[in-house]
Amino acid sequence: MEYVSPEGLRLDGRRPMEMRQIRAEIGAVSKADGSAIFEMGNTKVIAAVYGPREVQNRSQQISSHALVRCEYCMANFSTGDRMRKSKGDRRSTEISLVIRQTMEACILTHLLPRSQIDIYVQVLQADGGTRSACINAATLALADAGIPMRDLVTSCSAGYLNSTPLLDLNYVEDSAGGPDVTLGILPKLDKVTLLQMDSKLPIDILENVMQLAIEGCKAIANYIREILLANTKQLEYRRGV
Amino acid sequence: MREIQLPLSQTQKVRLQKALEQLESLSTKVNSDASVIIADSIHVNHEDGVLKGHGTADLNGEVVATLCGVVERVNKLVYVRALRSRYKPEVGDIVIGRVVEVAQKRWRLEINYNQDAVLLLSSMNMPDGVQRRRTAVDELNMRCIFEENDVVCAEVRGFQHDGLHLQARSRKYGKLNRGQLLTVPPYLVKRQKQHFHHLEEFGIDLILGCNGFIWVGEHVEAKDDMIEDQVSQSDSQVLFPNKNCVSLEEQEKNYTILETRKYISRAANAVRVLSTLGFNITLEIIKGIIDLSLSMNLDIHDMLGSEFCVLVAEKEAERRSSMKKRR
């Protein structure tokens, strides 16, 4: 199967370094303290944040900083095949842990001692890059909830097929079995906060693929900043003085 | 962009959009560049020796925001006033909370804060109004005063080693009965001198809690301690007003007439409309919306419909425009 045509077009008509269309919406869950919907192409993710609030299980309370919990799940209808997996399957647990660690690194937890922040992420439609979309949605939801953060974490994936680095893989490209790099960065601080990779990749090509993913993360960061700034201005002028 | 979640028709959408654009144009001139988001740089003059306040952080000698909000500068203090966030207590704030736990010598209240607030038995007036030391009998009777899920009005006392402490030392604080509790984002409630309001023409009380909890209830006469002291001697029932009493006389006492209940619902819906639109919640605006719905002979449930919300947005744009001209 040919994933990149000789003219340099991918299966869905994108160039190798082109990202799928991204769209974000803030305030999707009215009862949550913060919520967001994030779409990357056909991948659609909804995230809700509750808290900072009182720790529900007293034995888990930490006196110096906040407790961050994350729960990830995929809707049964989100993939082509209907799944009947239980909530605690291995993949969900692993992704929940990844999102929690990524968010814990950027939330200023020491400012919220003895409290708990709950992040709930659900995939409504999966078409590759669900992990990255979940992290972006969680970042937007945390910013909407007014939780102090060092920087906005943004995430993007990149791959390597037909001797070409590709940005923002979709499901078909992801299923090809080639290398898949998922990267999460703090764009202002210019630090990598998450790096995951499947399959094998030569070390010199890894640099190129990572650089491509970093460019994608920065593009997503610019878009997220625009969304948040417009939302903040809107809240302010509607409130009045 | 946060959408207003209402089923709008095309005409209503255009009218609402026009009203919101007018609101935006009115506010753009005042503070056009004050909005920041997380990790934005805040421009400061470093020679002045600025103080970095809440919502800011130092990054390589540069002041950056850690919250989405509006930059405020007070003399040398630079801080970010967060919009959508949990309540940030200040000493002296009037808050409304819900009892979540009755523990030893204290109640724990949920007040939309990072942790539960604590109301000590010694920090409040006893129902009989007598000033005396709290005894073990009072501890045993704590559930007769407030039990779980009661709504309580109190004042922020301060931070202690075990968390946030409240106090309820005057007659106007205490348990709230016969009304509705509403929850709005705390940034919509402005800090003012007066948070207890009595709407005399409707016979209802309105308490705008600084934490975004708003109480609309039937009016209760606030007696001073002297009169309360006399009443307690003649009627021992006052000691424990929370007792479960099924007698007909008690039911008669707790009955609220239909007219007052309608006014309570109308005021509550007025607050809900303001919260949906994201407007500032003050007494004048609430009264204006109630009067508007009464003058239109609108049913109470129609106040939450799309047409009335669009009308409220248009009226608010007119009001702010006229206030700006008057200034």
Coordinates of C-alpha atoms in Angstrom, one line a residue:
Chain A
M1 CA 0.0 0.0 0.0
E2 CA 1.2 3.5 -0.8
Y3 CA 0.8 6.1 1.9
V4 CA 2.6 8.9 0.2
S5 CA 2.1 9.4 -3.5
P6 CA 5.1 10.4 -5.7
E7 CA 3.6 13.9 -5.9
G8 CA 3.9 14.1 -2.2
L9 CA 0.2 13.7 -1.2
R10 CA -1.1 11.5 1.5
L11 CA -4.2 9.3 1.4
D12 CA -6.4 12.1 2.7
G13 CA -4.9 14.7 0.4
R14 CA -2.5 16.3 2.9
R15 CA 1.1 17.1 2.5
P16 CA 3.5 15.2 4.8
M17 CA 4.0 18.2 7.1
E18 CA 0.4 19.2 7.1
M19 CA -1.9 18.8 10.1
R20 CA -5.5 17.8 10.1
Q21 CA -8.0 20.6 10.7
I22 CA -8.3 21.2 14.5
R23 CA -11.2 22.7 16.2
A24 CA -11.9 23.4 19.9
E25 CA -14.8 24.5 21.9
I26 CA -14.8 25.6 25.5
G27 CA -17.6 25.1 28.0
A28 CA -19.2 22.0 26.6
V29 CA -20.2 20.6 30.0
S30 CA -22.1 23.3 31.9
K31 CA -21.9 21.7 35.3
A32 CA -18.1 21.1 35.3
D33 CA -15.7 23.6 36.6
G34 CA -13.9 23.5 33.2
S35 CA -14.6 21.6 30.0
A36 CA -13.6 21.5 26.4
I37 CA -14.2 19.6 23.2
F38 CA -11.2 19.1 20.9
E39 CA -11.2 17.8 17.4
M40 CA -8.3 16.8 15.2
G41 CA -9.8 15.8 11.9
N42 CA -12.2 13.1 12.6
T43 CA -10.9 12.5 16.1
K44 CA -13.2 14.1 18.7
V45 CA -12.5 14.2 22.4
I46 CA -14.4 15.8 25.3
A47 CA -12.7 16.7 28.6
A48 CA -14.2 17.8 31.9
V49 CA -12.4 19.1 35.0
Y50 CA -13.9 19.1 38.5
G51 CA -12.0 20.9 41.2
P52 CA -9.9 21.9 42.9
R53 CA -12.1 20.5 45.6
E54 CA -12.0 18.6 48.8
V55 CA -10.3 15.2 48.6
Q56 CA -13.0 12.6 48.7
N57 CA -10.8 9.8 50.1
R58 CA -9.1 11.3 53.2
S59 CA -6.3 8.7 53.2
Q60 CA -5.1 9.9 49.9
Q61 CA -4.9 13.6 50.9
I62 CA -1.5 15.3 50.5
S63 CA -0.8 18.2 52.8
S64 CA 1.7 20.0 50.5
H65 CA 0.1 19.9 47.1
A66 CA -2.9 18.9 45.1
L67 CA -3.9 15.4 44.1
V68 CA -4.5 15.0 40.4
R69 CA -6.6 12.1 39.1
C70 CA -7.5 11.3 35.6
E71 CA -10.0 8.9 34.0
Y72 CA -9.9 8.1 30.3
C73 CA -12.4 6.1 28.4
M74 CA -13.4 5.5 24.8
A75 CA -17.1 5.5 23.9
N76 CA -18.2 2.2 22.5
F77 CA -19.2 3.8 19.3
S78 CA -16.0 5.7 18.8
T79 CA -14.3 3.1 16.6
G80 CA -15.4 1.1 13.6
D81 CA -15.7 -2.0 15.7
R82 CA -18.0 -1.9 18.7
M83 CA -16.0 -2.5 21.8
R84 CA -17.3 -4.2 24.9
K85 CA -14.2 -3.6 27.1
S86 CA -14.6 -2.8 30.7
K87 CA -13.5 0.6 32.0
G88 CA -10.4 -0.8 33.6
D89 CA -8.7 -2.4 30.6
R90 CA -5.0 -2.0 30.2
R91 CA -4.9 0.6 27.5
S92 CA -7.3 2.9 29.3
T93 CA -5.3 2.6 32.5
E94 CA -2.0 3.4 30.7
I95 CA -3.4 6.4 28.9
S96 CA -5.0 7.7 32.1
L97 CA -1.6 7.5 33.8
V98 CA 0.1 9.2 30.9
I99 CA -2.4 12.1 30.9
R100 CA -2.2 12.4 34.7
Q101 CA 1.6 12.6 34.7
T102 CA 1.6 15.1 31.9
M103 CA -0.9 17.3 33.6
E104 CA 0.7 17.0 37.0
A105 CA 3.9 18.3 35.5
C106 CA 2.4 21.5 34.4
I107 CA -0.2 22.2 37.1
L108 CA 1.2 24.3 40.0
T109 CA 0.0 21.8 42.6
H110 CA 1.8 23.4 45.5
L111 CA -0.6 26.3 45.3
L112 CA -3.6 24.0 46.0
P113 CA -2.6 21.9 49.1
R114 CA -5.0 19.3 50.4
S115 CA -7.2 19.4 47.4
Q116 CA -8.1 17.2 44.5
I117 CA -8.4 17.9 40.7
D118 CA -10.3 15.3 38.7
I119 CA -9.9 15.2 34.9
Y120 CA -12.3 13.1 32.9
V121 CA -11.5 12.5 29.2
Q122 CA -13.8 10.7 26.8
V123 CA -13.1 9.9 23.2
L124 CA -16.3 10.4 21.1
Q125 CA -14.8 9.6 17.8
A126 CA -11.4 8.0 17.1
D127 CA -9.4 8.4 13.9
G128 CA -5.8 8.2 15.1
G129 CA -4.0 10.6 17.4
T130 CA -6.5 10.1 20.3
R131 CA -3.8 10.4 22.9
S132 CA -2.7 13.8 21.6
A133 CA -6.2 15.0 21.3
C134 CA -6.9 14.0 24.9
I135 CA -4.0 15.9 26.2
N136 CA -5.0 19.0 24.3
A137 CA -8.6 18.7 25.5
A138 CA -7.4 18.3 29.1
T139 CA -5.2 21.4 28.8
L140 CA -8.1 23.5 27.5
A141 CA -10.4 22.2 30.3
L142 CA -7.8 22.9 33.0
A143 CA -7.3 26.5 31.7
D144 CA -11.1 26.9 31.6
A145 CA -11.3 25.8 35.2
G146 CA -8.9 28.5 36.3
I147 CA -6.3 26.1 37.7
P148 CA -2.8 27.7 37.8
M149 CA -0.5 26.2 35.3
R150 CA 3.1 26.7 34.3
D151 CA 2.4 26.5 30.6
L152 CA -0.1 25.0 28.2
V153 CA 0.8 21.4 27.4
T154 CA 0.2 20.6 23.8
S155 CA 0.6 17.3 22.1
C156 CA 1.0 16.0 18.6
S157 CA 2.0 12.8 16.9
A158 CA 4.3 12.1 14.0
G159 CA 5.3 9.0 12.0
Y160 CA 7.6 7.7 9.3
L161 CA 6.2 5.9 6.3
N162 CA 7.5 5.4 2.8
S163 CA 10.8 7.0 3.8
T164 CA 8.9 10.2 4.6
P165 CA 8.3 11.8 8.0
L166 CA 4.5 12.4 8.4
L167 CA 2.8 14.8 10.8
D168 CA -0.4 14.0 12.7
L169 CA -1.1 10.4 11.6
N170 CA -4.7 9.4 11.0
Y171 CA -6.1 5.9 11.7
V172 CA -5.0 4.3 8.4
E173 CA -1.5 5.6 8.7
D174 CA -1.4 4.6 12.3
S175 CA -2.5 1.0 11.4
A176 CA 0.3 0.7 8.8
G177 CA 2.6 -0.6 11.6
G178 CA 5.2 2.1 11.0
P179 CA 6.9 4.2 13.8
D180 CA 4.6 6.4 15.7
V181 CA 6.0 9.2 18.0
T182 CA 3.7 11.0 20.4
L183 CA 5.2 14.2 21.8
G184 CA 3.9 16.6 24.5
I185 CA 5.7 19.9 25.0
L186 CA 5.4 23.1 27.0
P187 CA 5.8 25.6 24.2
K188 CA 6.7 28.7 26.3
L189 CA 9.3 26.8 28.4
D190 CA 10.4 24.8 25.4
K191 CA 10.5 21.6 27.3
V192 CA 9.4 18.1 26.4
T193 CA 6.9 16.7 29.0
L194 CA 5.8 13.5 27.2
L195 CA 7.5 11.2 24.7
Q196 CA 6.1 7.9 23.6
M197 CA 7.1 5.8 20.6
D198 CA 5.9 2.6 19.0
S199 CA 8.0 0.4 16.7
K200 CA 11.6 1.0 15.6
L201 CA 13.2 4.0 14.1
P202 CA 16.9 4.9 13.3
I203 CA 18.3 7.4 15.6
D204 CA 19.1 10.0 13.0
I205 CA 15.6 9.9 11.6
L206 CA 14.1 10.1 15.1
E207 CA 15.5 13.7 15.3
N208 CA 13.6 14.6 12.1
V209 CA 10.4 13.0 13.2
M210 CA 10.6 14.7 16.7
Q211 CA 11.3 18.0 15.1
L212 CA 8.3 17.6 13.0
A213 CA 6.2 16.8 16.0
I214 CA 7.5 19.8 17.8
E215 CA 6.4 22.0 15.0
G216 CA 3.0 20.4 15.2
C217 CA 2.8 21.0 18.9
K218 CA 3.6 24.7 18.5
A219 CA 1.0 25.1 15.8
I220 CA -1.6 23.6 18.2
A221 CA -0.4 25.8 21.0
N222 CA -1.0 28.9 18.8
Y223 CA -4.5 27.8 18.0
I224 CA -5.3 27.0 21.7
R225 CA -4.0 30.4 22.7
E226 CA -6.3 32.1 20.3
I227 CA -9.3 30.2 21.6
L228 CA -8.4 30.9 25.2
L229 CA -7.8 34.6 24.6
A230 CA -11.1 35.0 22.8
N231 CA -12.9 33.2 25.5
T232 CA -11.3 35.3 28.3
K233 CA -12.1 38.5 26.5
Q234 CA -15.7 37.4 26.0
L235 CA -16.2 36.5 29.6
E236 CA -14.8 39.9 30.6
Y237 CA -17.0 42.1 28.3
R238 CA -20.1 40.1 29.1
R239 CA -19.6 40.5 32.8
G240 CA -19.3 44.3 32.6
V241 CA -18.1 46.4 35.5
Chain B
M1 CA -15.6 30.5 22.2
R2 CA -18.1 29.8 24.9
E3 CA -21.6 29.5 23.3
I4 CA -24.7 30.5 25.1
Q5 CA -26.6 27.2 25.4
L6 CA -30.1 28.2 24.3
P7 CA -32.3 27.0 21.4
L8 CA -32.3 30.2 19.4
S9 CA -34.2 30.9 16.2
Q10 CA -32.5 32.7 13.4
T11 CA -34.0 36.1 14.3
Q12 CA -33.1 35.7 18.0
K13 CA -29.6 34.7 17.1
V14 CA -29.1 37.9 15.1
R15 CA -30.5 40.1 17.8
L16 CA -28.4 38.4 20.5
Q17 CA -25.3 38.7 18.4
K18 CA -26.0 42.4 17.9
A19 CA -26.5 43.0 21.6
L20 CA -23.3 41.2 22.5
E21 CA -21.4 43.1 19.9
Q22 CA -22.6 46.3 21.4
L23 CA -21.5 45.1 24.8
E24 CA -18.1 44.3 23.4
S25 CA -17.7 47.7 21.8
L26 CA -18.7 49.4 25.0
S27 CA -16.0 47.5 27.0
T28 CA -13.2 47.4 24.4
K29 CA -12.3 51.1 24.9
V30 CA -11.8 50.6 28.6
N31 CA -9.5 47.6 28.9
S32 CA -8.5 46.4 25.5
D33 CA -5.2 44.7 26.3
A34 CA -5.7 43.6 29.9
S35 CA -6.8 40.0 29.1
V36 CA -4.1 37.3 29.4
I37 CA -4.0 33.6 29.2
I38 CA -1.6 31.0 30.7
A39 CA 2.1 31.7 30.0
D40 CA 1.5 35.1 28.5
S41 CA 4.1 37.7 29.3
I42 CA 2.9 40.6 31.4
H43 CA 4.7 43.8 30.6
V44 CA 6.1 45.5 33.8
N45 CA 8.7 48.2 34.4
H46 CA 11.4 46.4 36.3
E47 CA 12.9 49.6 37.6
D48 CA 9.8 50.2 39.8
G49 CA 10.3 47.0 41.7
V50 CA 6.9 45.4 41.1
L51 CA 5.3 42.9 43.4
K52 CA 4.1 39.8 41.8
G53 CA 0.7 38.8 43.0
H54 CA -1.8 36.0 42.6
G55 CA -1.9 34.4 39.2
T56 CA 1.6 35.4 38.2
A57 CA 5.0 33.6 38.2
D58 CA 8.6 34.5 37.5
L59 CA 10.2 33.0 34.5
N60 CA 13.8 34.0 33.7
G61 CA 13.2 37.4 35.2
E62 CA 10.0 37.8 33.2
V63 CA 6.5 38.0 34.7
V64 CA 4.2 35.5 33.1
A65 CA 0.6 34.6 33.9
T66 CA -0.4 31.3 35.3
L67 CA -4.2 31.9 34.9
C68 CA -6.5 33.1 32.2
G69 CA -7.9 36.4 33.3
V70 CA -7.4 40.1 33.4
V71 CA -4.3 41.9 34.6
E72 CA -4.8 44.3 37.5
R73 CA -2.2 46.8 38.7
V74 CA -2.6 48.3 42.2
N75 CA 0.4 50.6 42.9
K76 CA 3.3 48.2 42.7
L77 CA 1.2 45.0 42.8
V78 CA 0.5 43.2 39.6
Y79 CA -1.9 40.3 39.7
V80 CA -4.2 38.4 37.5
R81 CA -7.9 38.4 38.4
A82 CA -9.1 35.0 37.3
L83 CA -12.6 34.8 35.8
R84 CA -13.8 31.2 35.8
S85 CA -12.3 29.7 38.8
R86 CA -13.2 28.5 42.3
Y87 CA -14.0 31.0 45.0
K88 CA -11.0 32.7 46.7
P89 CA -12.0 33.6 50.2
E90 CA -11.3 36.9 51.9
V91 CA -11.8 37.7 55.5
G92 CA -15.2 39.2 56.0
D93 CA -16.9 37.8 52.9
I94 CA -20.4 36.7 53.3
V95 CA -20.8 33.2 51.9
I96 CA -23.5 30.6 51.7
G97 CA -22.6 27.0 52.1
R98 CA -24.1 23.5 52.4
V99 CA -23.4 21.3 55.3
V100 CA -21.6 18.1 54.2
E101 CA -20.6 16.7 57.5
V102 CA -21.3 17.1 61.2
A103 CA -18.0 16.3 63.0
Q104 CA -16.9 16.8 66.6
K105 CA -17.6 20.3 67.7
R106 CA -17.8 21.5 64.1
W107 CA -19.7 21.4 60.8
R108 CA -18.0 21.1 57.5
L109 CA -19.5 23.2 54.7
E110 CA -19.1 23.1 51.0
I111 CA -18.6 26.7 49.7
N112 CA -17.2 26.2 46.3
Y113 CA -13.6 26.4 47.5
N114 CA -10.6 24.1 47.3
Q115 CA -11.5 22.5 50.6
D116 CA -14.5 22.3 52.8
A117 CA -14.9 25.2 55.2
V118 CA -15.2 24.7 58.9
L119 CA -17.8 26.2 61.2
L120 CA -17.0 25.6 64.8
L121 CA -19.7 25.3 67.4
S122 CA -18.0 28.1 69.4
S123 CA -18.1 30.4 66.3
M124 CA -21.8 30.8 66.1
N125 CA -24.7 32.0 68.2
M126 CA -26.9 29.4 69.8
P127 CA -30.5 29.4 68.7
D128 CA -31.7 30.6 72.0
G129 CA -29.4 33.6 71.8
V130 CA -27.9 33.0 75.2
Q131 CA -24.2 33.8 75.4
R132 CA -22.6 31.0 77.3
R133 CA -19.9 28.3 77.0
R134 CA -20.6 25.3 74.8
T135 CA -21.1 22.1 76.8
A136 CA -21.1 18.5 75.9
V137 CA -24.9 18.6 75.7
D138 CA -24.5 21.2 72.9
E139 CA -22.2 18.9 71.1
L140 CA -24.7 16.1 71.3
N141 CA -27.4 18.5 70.0
M142 CA -25.4 19.8 67.0
R143 CA -27.6 17.9 64.5
C144 CA -30.6 19.7 65.9
I145 CA -29.0 23.0 64.8
F146 CA -27.7 22.1 61.4
E147 CA -27.9 18.7 59.9
E148 CA -26.4 17.4 56.6
N149 CA -27.5 19.2 53.5
D150 CA -28.8 22.3 55.3
V151 CA -28.1 25.6 53.7
V152 CA -26.2 28.0 56.0
C153 CA -25.2 31.6 55.7
A154 CA -21.9 32.6 57.4
E155 CA -19.0 35.0 57.3
V156 CA -15.4 34.1 56.5
R157 CA -13.3 34.3 59.6
G158 CA -9.9 33.4 58.3
F159 CA -7.5 30.6 57.7
Q160 CA -6.4 28.4 60.5
H161 CA -4.0 25.5 60.6
D162 CA -6.7 23.1 59.7
G163 CA -8.3 25.1 56.9
L164 CA -10.8 27.8 56.3
H165 CA -12.9 28.9 59.2
L166 CA -16.3 30.6 59.1
Q167 CA -18.3 32.3 61.8
A168 CA -22.0 33.1 62.3
R169 CA -22.2 35.5 65.2
S170 CA -25.2 37.6 64.4
R171 CA -28.8 36.9 63.9
K172 CA -28.7 37.5 60.2
Y173 CA -26.5 34.5 59.7
G174 CA -27.5 30.9 60.3
K175 CA -29.8 28.5 58.7
L176 CA -31.8 29.4 55.6
N177 CA -35.3 28.1 55.2
R178 CA -38.1 28.3 52.7
G179 CA -36.4 29.4 49.5
Q180 CA -34.2 28.4 46.6
L181 CA -30.4 28.1 46.5
L182 CA -28.8 29.0 43.2
T183 CA -25.2 28.4 42.0
V184 CA -23.5 30.8 39.7
P185 CA -19.8 31.3 38.8
P186 CA -18.3 33.4 41.6
Y187 CA -16.8 36.0 39.2
L188 CA -20.3 37.2 38.4
V189 CA -20.9 38.3 42.0
K190 CA -19.1 41.6 42.8
R191 CA -17.9 42.4 46.3
Q192 CA -20.1 45.1 47.8
K193 CA -21.0 46.6 51.1
Q194 CA -24.4 45.0 51.3
H195 CA -25.0 41.4 50.3
F196 CA -28.3 41.0 52.2
H197 CA -31.2 42.5 50.3
H198 CA -34.9 42.7 51.3
L199 CA -37.2 43.1 48.3
E200 CA -40.1 44.7 50.2
E201 CA -42.5 44.8 47.3
F202 CA -42.2 41.1 46.8
G203 CA -41.7 40.0 50.4
I204 CA -38.6 38.0 49.7
D205 CA -35.0 38.1 50.9
L206 CA -32.0 37.9 48.6
I207 CA -28.5 37.0 49.7
L208 CA -25.7 37.3 47.2
G209 CA -23.0 35.1 48.5
C210 CA -19.5 36.0 47.4
N211 CA -18.8 32.4 46.6
G212 CA -21.5 32.3 43.9
F213 CA -24.2 30.7 46.0
I214 CA -27.3 32.9 45.9
W215 CA -30.2 32.5 48.2
V216 CA -33.7 33.6 47.3
G217 CA -36.2 33.0 50.1
E218 CA -39.2 34.2 52.1
H219 CA -38.5 37.3 54.2
V220 CA -37.5 36.6 57.8
E221 CA -37.7 39.4 60.4
A222 CA -34.2 39.9 62.0
K223 CA -34.9 40.2 65.7
D224 CA -32.3 41.6 68.0
D225 CA -31.0 39.7 70.9
M226 CA -33.1 41.4 73.6
I227 CA -36.4 40.5 71.9
E228 CA -35.1 37.0 71.1
D229 CA -34.2 36.6 74.8
Q230 CA -37.8 37.3 75.9
V231 CA -39.2 35.0 73.3
S232 CA -37.0 32.1 74.3
Q233 CA -38.3 32.2 77.9
S234 CA -41.8 31.7 76.9
D235 CA -41.4 29.1 74.2
S236 CA -38.8 26.4 74.5
Q237 CA -39.5 25.2 70.9
V238 CA -37.2 28.0 69.7
L239 CA -34.2 26.1 71.1
F240 CA -34.2 23.5 68.4
P241 CA -35.9 24.9 65.3
N242 CA -34.8 22.0 63.1
K243 CA -36.8 19.4 65.0
N244 CA -38.8 17.1 62.8
C245 CA -42.4 18.1 63.7
V246 CA -45.4 16.7 62.0
S247 CA -48.0 18.6 64.0
L248 CA -50.5 20.7 62.1
E249 CA -49.5 23.8 63.9
E250 CA -45.9 23.4 62.8
Q251 CA -46.9 22.8 59.2
E252 CA -49.0 25.9 59.3
K253 CA -46.1 27.9 60.6
N254 CA -43.8 26.7 57.8
Y255 CA -46.3 27.3 55.0
T256 CA -45.4 29.9 52.4
I257 CA -48.2 31.6 50.5
L258 CA -48.5 31.0 46.8
E259 CA -47.9 34.6 45.8
T260 CA -44.6 34.7 47.7
R261 CA -43.5 31.4 46.2
K262 CA -44.1 32.8 42.7
Y263 CA -42.0 35.8 43.5
I264 CA -39.3 33.6 44.8
S265 CA -39.3 31.6 41.6
R266 CA -39.4 34.7 39.5
A267 CA -36.3 36.2 41.3
A268 CA -34.5 32.9 41.0
N269 CA -35.2 32.7 37.3
A270 CA -33.9 36.3 36.9
V271 CA -30.6 35.2 38.5
R272 CA -30.5 32.1 36.2
V273 CA -31.0 34.3 33.1
L274 CA -28.1 36.5 34.2
S275 CA -25.9 33.5 34.8
T276 CA -26.7 32.0 31.5
L277 CA -25.8 35.2 29.7
G278 CA -22.7 35.8 31.8
F279 CA -23.7 39.2 33.1
N280 CA -22.8 40.8 36.4
I281 CA -25.3 40.0 39.1
T282 CA -26.4 42.9 41.2
L283 CA -29.6 43.9 43.0
E284 CA -30.5 46.6 40.4
I285 CA -30.2 44.3 37.5
I286 CA -32.2 41.5 39.2
K287 CA -34.9 43.9 40.1
G288 CA -34.9 45.2 36.5
I289 CA -35.4 41.7 35.1
I290 CA -38.2 40.9 37.6
D291 CA -40.0 44.2 36.7
L292 CA -39.5 43.5 33.0
S293 CA -41.1 40.0 33.3
L294 CA -43.9 41.4 35.4
S295 CA -44.6 44.2 32.9
M296 CA -44.8 41.7 30.1
N297 CA -47.1 39.5 32.1
L298 CA -44.7 36.7 31.4
D299 CA -45.1 33.3 33.0
I300 CA -42.4 32.3 35.4
H301 CA -41.1 29.4 33.2
D302 CA -41.1 31.6 30.1
M303 CA -38.4 33.7 31.8
L304 CA -35.9 30.9 30.9
G305 CA -36.9 30.8 27.3
S306 CA -34.8 32.2 24.4
E307 CA -37.0 35.2 23.7
F308 CA -36.7 36.6 27.2
C309 CA -32.9 36.0 27.3
V310 CA -32.4 37.9 24.1
L311 CA -34.6 40.7 25.4
V312 CA -32.5 40.9 28.6
A313 CA -29.3 41.0 26.6
E314 CA -30.7 43.9 24.6
K315 CA -31.9 45.8 27.7
E316 CA -28.5 45.3 29.3
A317 CA -26.8 46.7 26.3
E318 CA -29.0 49.7 26.5
R319 CA -28.4 50.1 30.2
R320 CA -24.6 50.0 29.9
S321 CA -24.7 52.4 26.9
S322 CA -26.8 54.9 28.8
M323 CA -24.6 54.6 31.9
K324 CA -21.6 55.3 29.7
K325 CA -23.1 58.4 28.3
R326 CA -24.1 59.6 31.8
R327 CA -20.5 59.2 33.0

